[in-house]
Amino acid sequence: QVQLAESGGGLVQTGDSLRLSCTFSGHSFNYYSMGWFRQAPGKEREYVSAISRGGTPHYADSVKGRFTISRDNAKKTTYLQMNSLKPEDTALYYCAADRTILSHMSISQGDYDYWGQGTQVTVSS
């Protein structure tokens, strides 16, 4: 059984940086593409970023140029480096795992098989 655990959230000011981590427990991390999603209060959960099994990243337009996704297969951990944070980045951030083919990554929540509990990011103005 796969379990995901996010960490690294917190309260920061506009322009600050945070690095989120998502630790994968279970077998075959290398068979999963990984994604980050977020949900702000009163809003639906939305796609943030994803990385394929081979390490190819993809970003939502709202975070492109500010966020960087990466993965360390040896540590079975996915990271989301968030720079130049804005108040509109305030949300509960979730990581998710999608067992898929090598080059594929999805922006659709329904494609993901496993989800973490989330880590809160709050950006004050």
mmCIF file with all atom_site columns, C-alpha atoms in Angstrom:
data_model
loop_
_atom_site.group_PDB
_atom_site.id
_atom_site.type_symbol
_atom_site.label_atom_id
_atom_site.label_alt_id
_atom_site.label_comp_id
_atom_site.label_asym_id
_atom_site.label_entity_id
_atom_site.label_seq_id
_atom_site.pdbx_PDB_ins_code
_atom_site.Cartn_x
_atom_site.Cartn_y
_atom_site.Cartn_z
_atom_site.occupancy
_atom_site.B_iso_or_equiv
_atom_site.pdbx_formal_charge
_atom_site.auth_seq_id
_atom_site.auth_comp_id
_atom_site.auth_asym_id
_atom_site.auth_atom_id
_atom_site.pdbx_PDB_model_num
ATOM 1   C CA . GLN A 1 1   ? 0.000   0.000  0.000   1.00 0.00 ? 1   GLN A CA 1
ATOM 2   C CA . VAL A 1 2   ? 1.271   3.440  -0.921  1.00 0.00 ? 2   VAL A CA 1
ATOM 3   C CA . GLN A 1 3   ? 1.219   6.271  1.568   1.00 0.00 ? 3   GLN A CA 1
ATOM 4   C CA . LEU A 1 4   ? 2.225   9.877  0.929   1.00 0.00 ? 4   LEU A CA 1
ATOM 5   C CA . ALA A 1 5   ? 3.248   12.390 3.570   1.00 0.00 ? 5   ALA A CA 1
ATOM 6   C CA . GLU A 1 6   ? 3.731   16.074 2.857   1.00 0.00 ? 6   GLU A CA 1
ATOM 7   C CA . SER A 1 7   ? 5.846   18.404 4.964   1.00 0.00 ? 7   SER A CA 1
ATOM 8   C CA . GLY A 1 8   ? 7.454   21.822 4.785   1.00 0.00 ? 8   GLY A CA 1
ATOM 9   C CA . GLY A 1 9   ? 4.450   24.104 4.880   1.00 0.00 ? 9   GLY A CA 1
ATOM 10  C CA . GLY A 1 10  ? 4.254   27.156 7.077   1.00 0.00 ? 10  GLY A CA 1
ATOM 11  C CA . LEU A 1 11  ? 3.481   30.848 7.452   1.00 0.00 ? 11  LEU A CA 1
ATOM 12  C CA . VAL A 1 12  ? 5.657   33.144 5.368   1.00 0.00 ? 12  VAL A CA 1
ATOM 13  C CA . GLN A 1 13  ? 5.573   36.661 3.978   1.00 0.00 ? 13  GLN A CA 1
ATOM 14  C CA . THR A 1 14  ? 5.100   37.780 0.397   1.00 0.00 ? 14  THR A CA 1
ATOM 15  C CA . GLY A 1 15  ? 8.260   37.156 -1.597  1.00 0.00 ? 15  GLY A CA 1
ATOM 16  C CA . ASP A 1 16  ? 9.563   34.419 0.698   1.00 0.00 ? 16  ASP A CA 1
ATOM 17  C CA . SER A 1 17  ? 10.352  30.847 -0.278  1.00 0.00 ? 17  SER A CA 1
ATOM 18  C CA . LEU A 1 18  ? 9.331   27.424 0.992   1.00 0.00 ? 18  LEU A CA 1
ATOM 19  C CA . ARG A 1 19  ? 10.228  23.907 -0.021  1.00 0.00 ? 19  ARG A CA 1
ATOM 20  C CA . LEU A 1 20  ? 7.577   21.244 0.304   1.00 0.00 ? 20  LEU A CA 1
ATOM 21  C CA . SER A 1 21  ? 8.497   17.587 0.514   1.00 0.00 ? 21  SER A CA 1
ATOM 22  C CA . CYS A 1 22  ? 6.398   14.529 -0.210  1.00 0.00 ? 22  CYS A CA 1
ATOM 23  C CA . THR A 1 23  ? 7.679   11.232 1.134   1.00 0.00 ? 23  THR A CA 1
ATOM 24  C CA . PHE A 1 24  ? 6.474   8.049  -0.586  1.00 0.00 ? 24  PHE A CA 1
ATOM 25  C CA . SER A 1 25  ? 6.041   4.911  1.490   1.00 0.00 ? 25  SER A CA 1
ATOM 26  C CA . GLY A 1 26  ? 5.609   1.669  -0.393  1.00 0.00 ? 26  GLY A CA 1
ATOM 27  C CA . HIS A 1 27  ? 7.103   -0.079 -3.358  1.00 0.00 ? 27  HIS A CA 1
ATOM 28  C CA . SER A 1 28  ? 7.964   1.021  -6.860  1.00 0.00 ? 28  SER A CA 1
ATOM 29  C CA . PHE A 1 29  ? 8.210   4.790  -6.470  1.00 0.00 ? 29  PHE A CA 1
ATOM 30  C CA . ASN A 1 30  ? 9.931   4.773  -9.860  1.00 0.00 ? 30  ASN A CA 1
ATOM 31  C CA . TYR A 1 31  ? 6.675   3.574  -11.486 1.00 0.00 ? 31  TYR A CA 1
ATOM 32  C CA . TYR A 1 32  ? 4.765   6.678  -10.421 1.00 0.00 ? 32  TYR A CA 1
ATOM 33  C CA . SER A 1 33  ? 4.533   10.155 -11.784 1.00 0.00 ? 33  SER A CA 1
ATOM 34  C CA . MET A 1 34  ? 3.982   12.660 -8.999  1.00 0.00 ? 34  MET A CA 1
ATOM 35  C CA . GLY A 1 35  ? 1.835   15.746 -8.766  1.00 0.00 ? 35  GLY A CA 1
ATOM 36  C CA . TRP A 1 36  ? 1.171   18.690 -6.496  1.00 0.00 ? 36  TRP A CA 1
ATOM 37  C CA . PHE A 1 37  ? -2.278  20.192 -6.109  1.00 0.00 ? 37  PHE A CA 1
ATOM 38  C CA . ARG A 1 38  ? -3.625  22.879 -3.793  1.00 0.00 ? 38  ARG A CA 1
ATOM 39  C CA . GLN A 1 39  ? -6.924  23.963 -2.328  1.00 0.00 ? 39  GLN A CA 1
ATOM 40  C CA . ALA A 1 40  ? -7.567  27.452 -1.044  1.00 0.00 ? 40  ALA A CA 1
ATOM 41  C CA . PRO A 1 41  ? -10.428 28.165 1.383   1.00 0.00 ? 41  PRO A CA 1
ATOM 42  C CA . GLY A 1 42  ? -13.738 28.222 -0.433  1.00 0.00 ? 42  GLY A CA 1
ATOM 43  C CA . LYS A 1 43  ? -12.212 27.063 -3.700  1.00 0.00 ? 43  LYS A CA 1
ATOM 44  C CA . GLU A 1 44  ? -11.877 23.786 -5.542  1.00 0.00 ? 44  GLU A CA 1
ATOM 45  C CA . ARG A 1 45  ? -8.633  21.883 -5.488  1.00 0.00 ? 45  ARG A CA 1
ATOM 46  C CA . GLU A 1 46  ? -6.437  22.856 -8.428  1.00 0.00 ? 46  GLU A CA 1
ATOM 47  C CA . TYR A 1 47  ? -3.405  21.518 -10.235 1.00 0.00 ? 47  TYR A CA 1
ATOM 48  C CA . VAL A 1 48  ? -0.030  23.065 -9.445  1.00 0.00 ? 48  VAL A CA 1
ATOM 49  C CA . SER A 1 49  ? 2.722   20.908 -10.921 1.00 0.00 ? 49  SER A CA 1
ATOM 50  C CA . ALA A 1 50  ? 3.650   17.384 -11.951 1.00 0.00 ? 50  ALA A CA 1
ATOM 51  C CA . ILE A 1 51  ? 6.767   15.419 -12.756 1.00 0.00 ? 51  ILE A CA 1
ATOM 52  C CA . SER A 1 52  ? 7.011   12.310 -14.882 1.00 0.00 ? 52  SER A CA 1
ATOM 53  C CA . ARG A 1 53  ? 8.786   9.119  -13.902 1.00 0.00 ? 53  ARG A CA 1
ATOM 54  C CA . GLY A 1 54  ? 11.665  10.281 -16.067 1.00 0.00 ? 54  GLY A CA 1
ATOM 55  C CA . GLY A 1 55  ? 11.856  13.683 -14.358 1.00 0.00 ? 55  GLY A CA 1
ATOM 56  C CA . THR A 1 56  ? 10.127  15.894 -16.908 1.00 0.00 ? 56  THR A CA 1
ATOM 57  C CA . PRO A 1 57  ? 8.299   18.726 -15.098 1.00 0.00 ? 57  PRO A CA 1
ATOM 58  C CA . HIS A 1 58  ? 5.104   20.556 -15.912 1.00 0.00 ? 58  HIS A CA 1
ATOM 59  C CA . TYR A 1 59  ? 3.569   23.601 -14.248 1.00 0.00 ? 59  TYR A CA 1
ATOM 60  C CA . ALA A 1 60  ? 0.321   25.469 -14.038 1.00 0.00 ? 60  ALA A CA 1
ATOM 61  C CA . ASP A 1 61  ? 0.589   28.912 -15.593 1.00 0.00 ? 61  ASP A CA 1
ATOM 62  C CA . SER A 1 62  ? -0.024  30.523 -12.210 1.00 0.00 ? 62  SER A CA 1
ATOM 63  C CA . VAL A 1 63  ? 3.221   29.126 -10.763 1.00 0.00 ? 63  VAL A CA 1
ATOM 64  C CA . LYS A 1 64  ? 5.434   28.850 -13.838 1.00 0.00 ? 64  LYS A CA 1
ATOM 65  C CA . GLY A 1 65  ? 8.754   30.570 -13.275 1.00 0.00 ? 65  GLY A CA 1
ATOM 66  C CA . ARG A 1 66  ? 8.311   30.630 -9.482  1.00 0.00 ? 66  ARG A CA 1
ATOM 67  C CA . PHE A 1 67  ? 7.890   26.962 -8.508  1.00 0.00 ? 67  PHE A CA 1
ATOM 68  C CA . THR A 1 68  ? 10.194  24.053 -9.292  1.00 0.00 ? 68  THR A CA 1
ATOM 69  C CA . ILE A 1 69  ? 9.248   20.407 -8.931  1.00 0.00 ? 69  ILE A CA 1
ATOM 70  C CA . SER A 1 70  ? 11.848  17.691 -8.570  1.00 0.00 ? 70  SER A CA 1
ATOM 71  C CA . ARG A 1 71  ? 12.139  14.101 -7.418  1.00 0.00 ? 71  ARG A CA 1
ATOM 72  C CA . ASP A 1 72  ? 14.803  12.013 -5.732  1.00 0.00 ? 72  ASP A CA 1
ATOM 73  C CA . ASN A 1 73  ? 14.099  8.383  -6.598  1.00 0.00 ? 73  ASN A CA 1
ATOM 74  C CA . ALA A 1 74  ? 16.684  7.080  -4.126  1.00 0.00 ? 74  ALA A CA 1
ATOM 75  C CA . LYS A 1 75  ? 14.924  8.891  -1.282  1.00 0.00 ? 75  LYS A CA 1
ATOM 76  C CA . LYS A 1 76  ? 11.435  8.286  -2.716  1.00 0.00 ? 76  LYS A CA 1
ATOM 77  C CA . THR A 1 77  ? 10.725  11.954 -2.216  1.00 0.00 ? 77  THR A CA 1
ATOM 78  C CA . THR A 1 78  ? 9.188   14.656 -4.381  1.00 0.00 ? 78  THR A CA 1
ATOM 79  C CA . TYR A 1 79  ? 9.901   18.312 -3.774  1.00 0.00 ? 79  TYR A CA 1
ATOM 80  C CA . LEU A 1 80  ? 8.177   21.561 -4.633  1.00 0.00 ? 80  LEU A CA 1
ATOM 81  C CA . GLN A 1 81  ? 10.443  24.580 -4.325  1.00 0.00 ? 81  GLN A CA 1
ATOM 82  C CA . MET A 1 82  ? 8.269   27.665 -4.112  1.00 0.00 ? 82  MET A CA 1
ATOM 83  C CA . ASN A 1 83  ? 9.876   31.071 -4.605  1.00 0.00 ? 83  ASN A CA 1
ATOM 84  C CA . SER A 1 84  ? 8.435   34.588 -4.771  1.00 0.00 ? 84  SER A CA 1
ATOM 85  C CA . LEU A 1 85  ? 5.375   33.478 -2.871  1.00 0.00 ? 85  LEU A CA 1
ATOM 86  C CA . LYS A 1 86  ? 2.209   35.520 -3.130  1.00 0.00 ? 86  LYS A CA 1
ATOM 87  C CA . PRO A 1 87  ? -0.867  35.708 -0.893  1.00 0.00 ? 87  PRO A CA 1
ATOM 88  C CA . GLU A 1 88  ? -2.826  33.924 -3.616  1.00 0.00 ? 88  GLU A CA 1
ATOM 89  C CA . ASP A 1 89  ? -0.551  30.903 -3.126  1.00 0.00 ? 89  ASP A CA 1
ATOM 90  C CA . THR A 1 90  ? -2.132  30.394 0.294   1.00 0.00 ? 90  THR A CA 1
ATOM 91  C CA . ALA A 1 91  ? -3.683  26.923 0.301   1.00 0.00 ? 91  ALA A CA 1
ATOM 92  C CA . LEU A 1 92  ? -3.501  23.388 1.570   1.00 0.00 ? 92  LEU A CA 1
ATOM 93  C CA . TYR A 1 93  ? -0.983  21.644 -0.663  1.00 0.00 ? 93  TYR A CA 1
ATOM 94  C CA . TYR A 1 94  ? -1.388  17.983 -1.543  1.00 0.00 ? 94  TYR A CA 1
ATOM 95  C CA . CYS A 1 95  ? 0.936   15.588 -3.275  1.00 0.00 ? 95  CYS A CA 1
ATOM 96  C CA . ALA A 1 96  ? -0.402  12.709 -5.325  1.00 0.00 ? 96  ALA A CA 1
ATOM 97  C CA . ALA A 1 97  ? 0.964   9.625  -7.084  1.00 0.00 ? 97  ALA A CA 1
ATOM 98  C CA . ASP A 1 98  ? -0.115  8.237  -10.458 1.00 0.00 ? 98  ASP A CA 1
ATOM 99  C CA . ARG A 1 99  ? 1.120   4.821  -11.542 1.00 0.00 ? 99  ARG A CA 1
ATOM 100 C CA . THR A 1 100 ? 1.710   5.325  -15.223 1.00 0.00 ? 100 THR A CA 1
ATOM 101 C CA . ILE A 1 101 ? 4.033   4.915  -18.179 1.00 0.00 ? 101 ILE A CA 1
ATOM 102 C CA . LEU A 1 102 ? 7.471   6.475  -18.273 1.00 0.00 ? 102 LEU A CA 1
ATOM 103 C CA . SER A 1 103 ? 6.840   9.766  -20.039 1.00 0.00 ? 103 SER A CA 1
ATOM 104 C CA . HIS A 1 104 ? 3.318   10.499 -18.890 1.00 0.00 ? 104 HIS A CA 1
ATOM 105 C CA . MET A 1 105 ? 2.178   13.038 -16.339 1.00 0.00 ? 105 MET A CA 1
ATOM 106 C CA . SER A 1 106 ? -1.331  14.275 -15.686 1.00 0.00 ? 106 SER A CA 1
ATOM 107 C CA . ILE A 1 107 ? -2.892  17.551 -14.621 1.00 0.00 ? 107 ILE A CA 1
ATOM 108 C CA . SER A 1 108 ? -6.166  15.777 -13.855 1.00 0.00 ? 108 SER A CA 1
ATOM 109 C CA . GLN A 1 109 ? -6.875  14.877 -10.243 1.00 0.00 ? 109 GLN A CA 1
ATOM 110 C CA . GLY A 1 110 ? -8.874  11.845 -11.296 1.00 0.00 ? 110 GLY A CA 1
ATOM 111 C CA . ASP A 1 111 ? -5.792  10.208 -12.762 1.00 0.00 ? 111 ASP A CA 1
ATOM 112 C CA . TYR A 1 112 ? -3.983  10.050 -9.445  1.00 0.00 ? 112 TYR A CA 1
ATOM 113 C CA . ASP A 1 113 ? -4.162  6.885  -7.389  1.00 0.00 ? 113 ASP A CA 1
ATOM 114 C CA . TYR A 1 114 ? -2.871  8.030  -4.014  1.00 0.00 ? 114 TYR A CA 1
ATOM 115 C CA . TRP A 1 115 ? -3.033  11.283 -2.075  1.00 0.00 ? 115 TRP A CA 1
ATOM 116 C CA . GLY A 1 116 ? -1.385  12.726 0.992   1.00 0.00 ? 116 GLY A CA 1
ATOM 117 C CA . GLN A 1 117 ? -3.127  14.585 3.797   1.00 0.00 ? 117 GLN A CA 1
ATOM 118 C CA . GLY A 1 118 ? -1.779  17.975 2.794   1.00 0.00 ? 118 GLY A CA 1
ATOM 119 C CA . THR A 1 119 ? 0.456   20.654 4.262   1.00 0.00 ? 119 THR A CA 1
ATOM 120 C CA . GLN A 1 120 ? -0.715  24.221 4.853   1.00 0.00 ? 120 GLN A CA 1
ATOM 121 C CA . VAL A 1 121 ? 1.018   27.148 3.178   1.00 0.00 ? 121 VAL A CA 1
ATOM 122 C CA . THR A 1 122 ? 0.002   30.615 4.282   1.00 0.00 ? 122 THR A CA 1
ATOM 123 C CA . VAL A 1 123 ? 1.486   33.717 2.667   1.00 0.00 ? 123 VAL A CA 1
ATOM 124 C CA . SER A 1 124 ? 0.855   37.001 4.416   1.00 0.00 ? 124 SER A CA 1
ATOM 125 C CA . SER A 1 125 ? 0.831   40.311 2.571   1.00 0.00 ? 125 SER A CA 1
#
